[in-house]
Amino acid sequence: MPDTPIFIGGAGRSGTTLLRVILDSHPRIACGPELKILPRIASWWHECQTKYGGFLHPYHVGKDDVDALFADLIRGILDHYRSAQGKPRVAEKSPNNVTAFFALHHIFPASPLVHVIRDGRDVIASLLTMDWQTPDGQPLPYTRDPVAAAQYWLNCVRSGRSFRDSLPPGQQVYLEIRYEDLVRHPEPTLRTLFDFLGEPWHDCVLDYHTQPRNLAGESSAAQVSQPLYGSAVQRWQQDLGTSQKEAIKPLIADTLIALGYASDKDW
């Protein structure tokens, strides 16, 4: 899959920005600030493939043509950044990309799709400290309500894993990266990642924090400007109160167990 675009997604506060600056540190990969619009483009693609398909047929635009047109659109947007960085390959990281993996795979069948997963309790604890807003200036519900945050994390995990489960055996286009593995065992975790991407290993990716880049407006700017650290693992134990844990447990306990983050519901 050389030179195909790389797409990264996962619940916000799962470590997606950390992975993006690591990828951007690779001499062959440009991975810039969040584009954010790919899930919306994916929604337009789906509508053109379904309810608007009949209107396109008289113009001799079939399903394969729709795929090609949307590939040109996305590649055209990404190539401006890639070209400016002088690198042969581009990656795009926006957390909600994970909800668009089905569409992105149809548009770019050979593109790697990387899903970053983190303990949902840590994600929730982190989300509740954010001041993210909707385009009209309202606080995002999952930064104010632990149950909304739990549902958001769960939806992201389910989206990524539903796509994984839809793939035929042997199709290697999806990879899960655990945040905990990334910060505790960075080199083996990243070697697996770059092998999956078909890219050579470069030690400089471990020194991502020493490379200059524009992080303005990114909520994890301070964290990703430091060397890797594991102190945020299991932050939920201190940051979530008893009532918050009890509120989210019915939603996410089974998924935490399935992912290996918990052995039971006694937490």
Short mmCIF file of C-alpha atoms in Angstrom, two decimals, residues 106-263:
data_model
loop_
_atom_site.label_atom_id
_atom_site.label_comp_id
_atom_site.label_asym_id
_atom_site.label_seq_id
_atom_site.Cartn_x
_atom_site.Cartn_y
_atom_site.Cartn_z
CA HIS A 106 -14.71 2.01 -0.38
CA ILE A 107 -13.14 5.20 -1.69
CA PHE A 108 -9.54 4.12 -0.99
CA PRO A 109 -9.58 0.29 -0.84
CA ALA A 110 -5.82 0.03 -0.21
CA SER A 111 -5.57 2.79 2.39
CA PRO A 112 -4.56 1.83 5.95
CA LEU A 113 -7.13 2.66 8.62
CA VAL A 114 -5.69 3.06 12.12
CA HIS A 115 -7.99 2.97 15.13
CA VAL A 116 -6.57 4.35 18.39
CA ILE A 117 -8.22 2.85 21.47
CA ARG A 118 -7.82 3.90 25.09
CA ASP A 119 -9.44 2.77 28.33
CA GLY A 120 -12.88 4.36 28.16
CA ARG A 121 -12.73 5.49 31.77
CA ASP A 122 -9.57 7.50 31.07
CA VAL A 123 -11.15 8.95 27.93
CA ILE A 124 -14.22 10.03 29.90
CA ALA A 125 -12.10 11.57 32.67
CA SER A 126 -10.17 13.55 30.06
CA LEU A 127 -13.22 14.60 28.04
CA LEU A 128 -14.82 16.10 31.15
CA THR A 129 -11.91 18.56 31.40
CA MET A 130 -12.31 19.84 27.83
CA ASP A 131 -14.06 23.06 26.79
CA TRP A 132 -14.90 21.90 23.26
CA GLN A 133 -17.86 23.57 21.60
CA THR A 134 -20.23 22.99 18.72
CA PRO A 135 -19.98 25.29 15.67
CA ASP A 136 -22.68 27.51 17.20
CA GLY A 137 -20.70 27.94 20.42
CA GLN A 138 -22.51 25.46 22.67
CA PRO A 139 -20.54 23.03 24.89
CA LEU A 140 -20.35 19.53 23.46
CA PRO A 141 -22.54 17.32 25.65
CA TYR A 142 -19.82 14.70 26.12
CA THR A 143 -17.55 17.27 27.76
CA ARG A 144 -20.16 18.00 30.44
CA ASP A 145 -21.97 14.72 31.06
CA PRO A 146 -20.15 11.47 31.91
CA VAL A 147 -22.96 9.36 30.45
CA ALA A 148 -22.78 11.26 27.16
CA ALA A 149 -18.99 10.85 27.20
CA ALA A 150 -19.37 7.11 27.81
CA GLN A 151 -21.82 6.78 24.92
CA TYR A 152 -19.48 8.74 22.64
CA TRP A 153 -16.52 6.50 23.49
CA LEU A 154 -18.64 3.39 23.05
CA ASN A 155 -19.93 4.55 19.65
CA CYS A 156 -16.39 5.19 18.44
CA VAL A 157 -15.12 1.78 19.56
CA ARG A 158 -18.11 0.02 18.03
CA SER A 159 -17.72 1.90 14.74
CA GLY A 160 -14.10 0.87 14.36
CA ARG A 161 -14.63 -2.71 15.38
CA SER A 162 -17.74 -3.10 13.21
CA PHE A 163 -15.62 -2.11 10.24
CA ARG A 164 -12.89 -4.57 11.31
CA ASP A 165 -15.41 -7.38 11.60
CA SER A 166 -16.78 -6.63 8.12
CA LEU A 167 -13.45 -7.29 6.41
CA PRO A 168 -12.83 -10.62 4.70
CA PRO A 169 -10.11 -12.80 6.26
CA GLY A 170 -6.64 -11.74 5.31
CA GLN A 171 -7.45 -8.19 4.26
CA GLN A 172 -4.86 -6.12 6.12
CA VAL A 173 -6.16 -2.56 6.02
CA TYR A 174 -7.20 -2.06 9.66
CA LEU A 175 -4.96 -1.79 12.71
CA GLU A 176 -5.76 -1.07 16.34
CA ILE A 177 -3.24 0.85 18.40
CA ARG A 178 -3.72 0.93 22.16
CA TYR A 179 -2.79 4.22 23.79
CA GLU A 180 -1.41 2.32 26.75
CA ASP A 181 0.94 0.30 24.52
CA LEU A 182 2.03 3.45 22.72
CA VAL A 183 3.15 5.24 25.88
CA ARG A 184 4.50 2.23 27.76
CA HIS A 185 6.10 0.27 24.91
CA PRO A 186 6.60 2.84 22.17
CA GLU A 187 9.22 1.26 19.97
CA PRO A 188 7.66 -2.21 19.49
CA THR A 189 4.21 -0.63 19.12
CA LEU A 190 5.44 1.83 16.50
CA ARG A 191 7.48 -0.78 14.65
CA THR A 192 4.27 -2.79 14.27
CA LEU A 193 2.52 0.33 13.01
CA PHE A 194 5.15 1.24 10.42
CA ASP A 195 5.35 -2.37 9.23
CA PHE A 196 1.58 -2.24 8.73
CA LEU A 197 1.92 1.03 6.81
CA GLY A 198 4.67 -0.42 4.64
CA GLU A 199 7.11 2.24 5.79
CA PRO A 200 10.71 1.84 6.95
CA TRP A 201 11.63 2.36 10.59
CA HIS A 202 13.28 5.66 11.55
CA ASP A 203 14.46 6.32 15.11
CA CYS A 204 13.45 9.96 14.71
CA VAL A 205 9.79 9.07 15.30
CA LEU A 206 10.65 8.50 18.96
CA ASP A 207 11.91 12.10 19.10
CA TYR A 208 8.70 13.54 17.67
CA HIS A 209 8.56 16.15 20.45
CA THR A 210 11.82 17.80 19.36
CA GLN A 211 10.59 18.61 15.86
CA PRO A 212 9.03 22.04 15.24
CA ARG A 213 5.40 22.07 14.12
CA ASN A 214 2.34 24.25 14.43
CA LEU A 215 0.08 22.89 17.19
CA ALA A 216 -2.08 26.00 17.55
CA GLY A 217 -5.64 25.13 18.45
CA GLU A 218 -4.95 21.47 19.26
CA SER A 219 -6.18 20.49 22.71
CA SER A 220 -3.28 18.07 23.25
CA ALA A 221 -0.57 20.54 22.18
CA ALA A 222 1.13 20.62 25.59
CA GLN A 223 1.10 16.86 25.99
CA VAL A 224 2.47 16.03 22.55
CA SER A 225 5.28 18.54 22.95
CA GLN A 226 6.78 16.30 25.65
CA PRO A 227 8.49 12.90 25.50
CA LEU A 228 6.20 9.91 25.90
CA TYR A 229 4.88 9.45 29.43
CA GLY A 230 2.49 6.99 31.03
CA SER A 231 1.24 9.02 33.97
CA ALA A 232 -2.19 9.55 32.36
CA VAL A 233 -2.86 5.79 32.29
CA GLN A 234 -5.61 4.96 34.81
CA ARG A 235 -6.19 8.61 35.63
CA TRP A 236 -9.85 7.70 36.05
CA GLN A 237 -9.10 6.18 39.44
CA GLN A 238 -8.43 9.66 40.84
CA ASP A 239 -10.48 11.81 38.47
CA LEU A 240 -13.86 10.05 38.40
CA GLY A 241 -16.09 10.15 41.43
CA THR A 242 -18.17 7.24 42.70
CA SER A 243 -21.40 8.60 41.24
CA GLN A 244 -19.74 9.12 37.84
CA LYS A 245 -18.37 5.58 37.81
CA GLU A 246 -21.75 4.15 38.72
CA ALA A 247 -23.41 6.22 35.99
CA ILE A 248 -21.12 5.00 33.18
CA LYS A 249 -20.74 1.39 34.31
CA PRO A 250 -23.96 0.04 32.71
CA LEU A 251 -22.91 1.47 29.35
CA ILE A 252 -19.26 0.53 29.06
CA ALA A 253 -18.43 -2.23 31.55
CA ASP A 254 -18.97 -5.10 29.10
CA THR A 255 -16.91 -3.40 26.40
CA LEU A 256 -14.10 -2.67 28.85
CA ILE A 257 -14.04 -6.36 29.75
CA ALA A 258 -14.07 -7.39 26.08
CA LEU A 259 -11.14 -5.05 25.41
CA GLY A 260 -9.21 -6.35 28.41
CA TYR A 261 -9.34 -3.11 30.37
CA ALA A 262 -11.32 -4.68 33.19
CA SER A 263 -11.74 -8.22 34.41
#
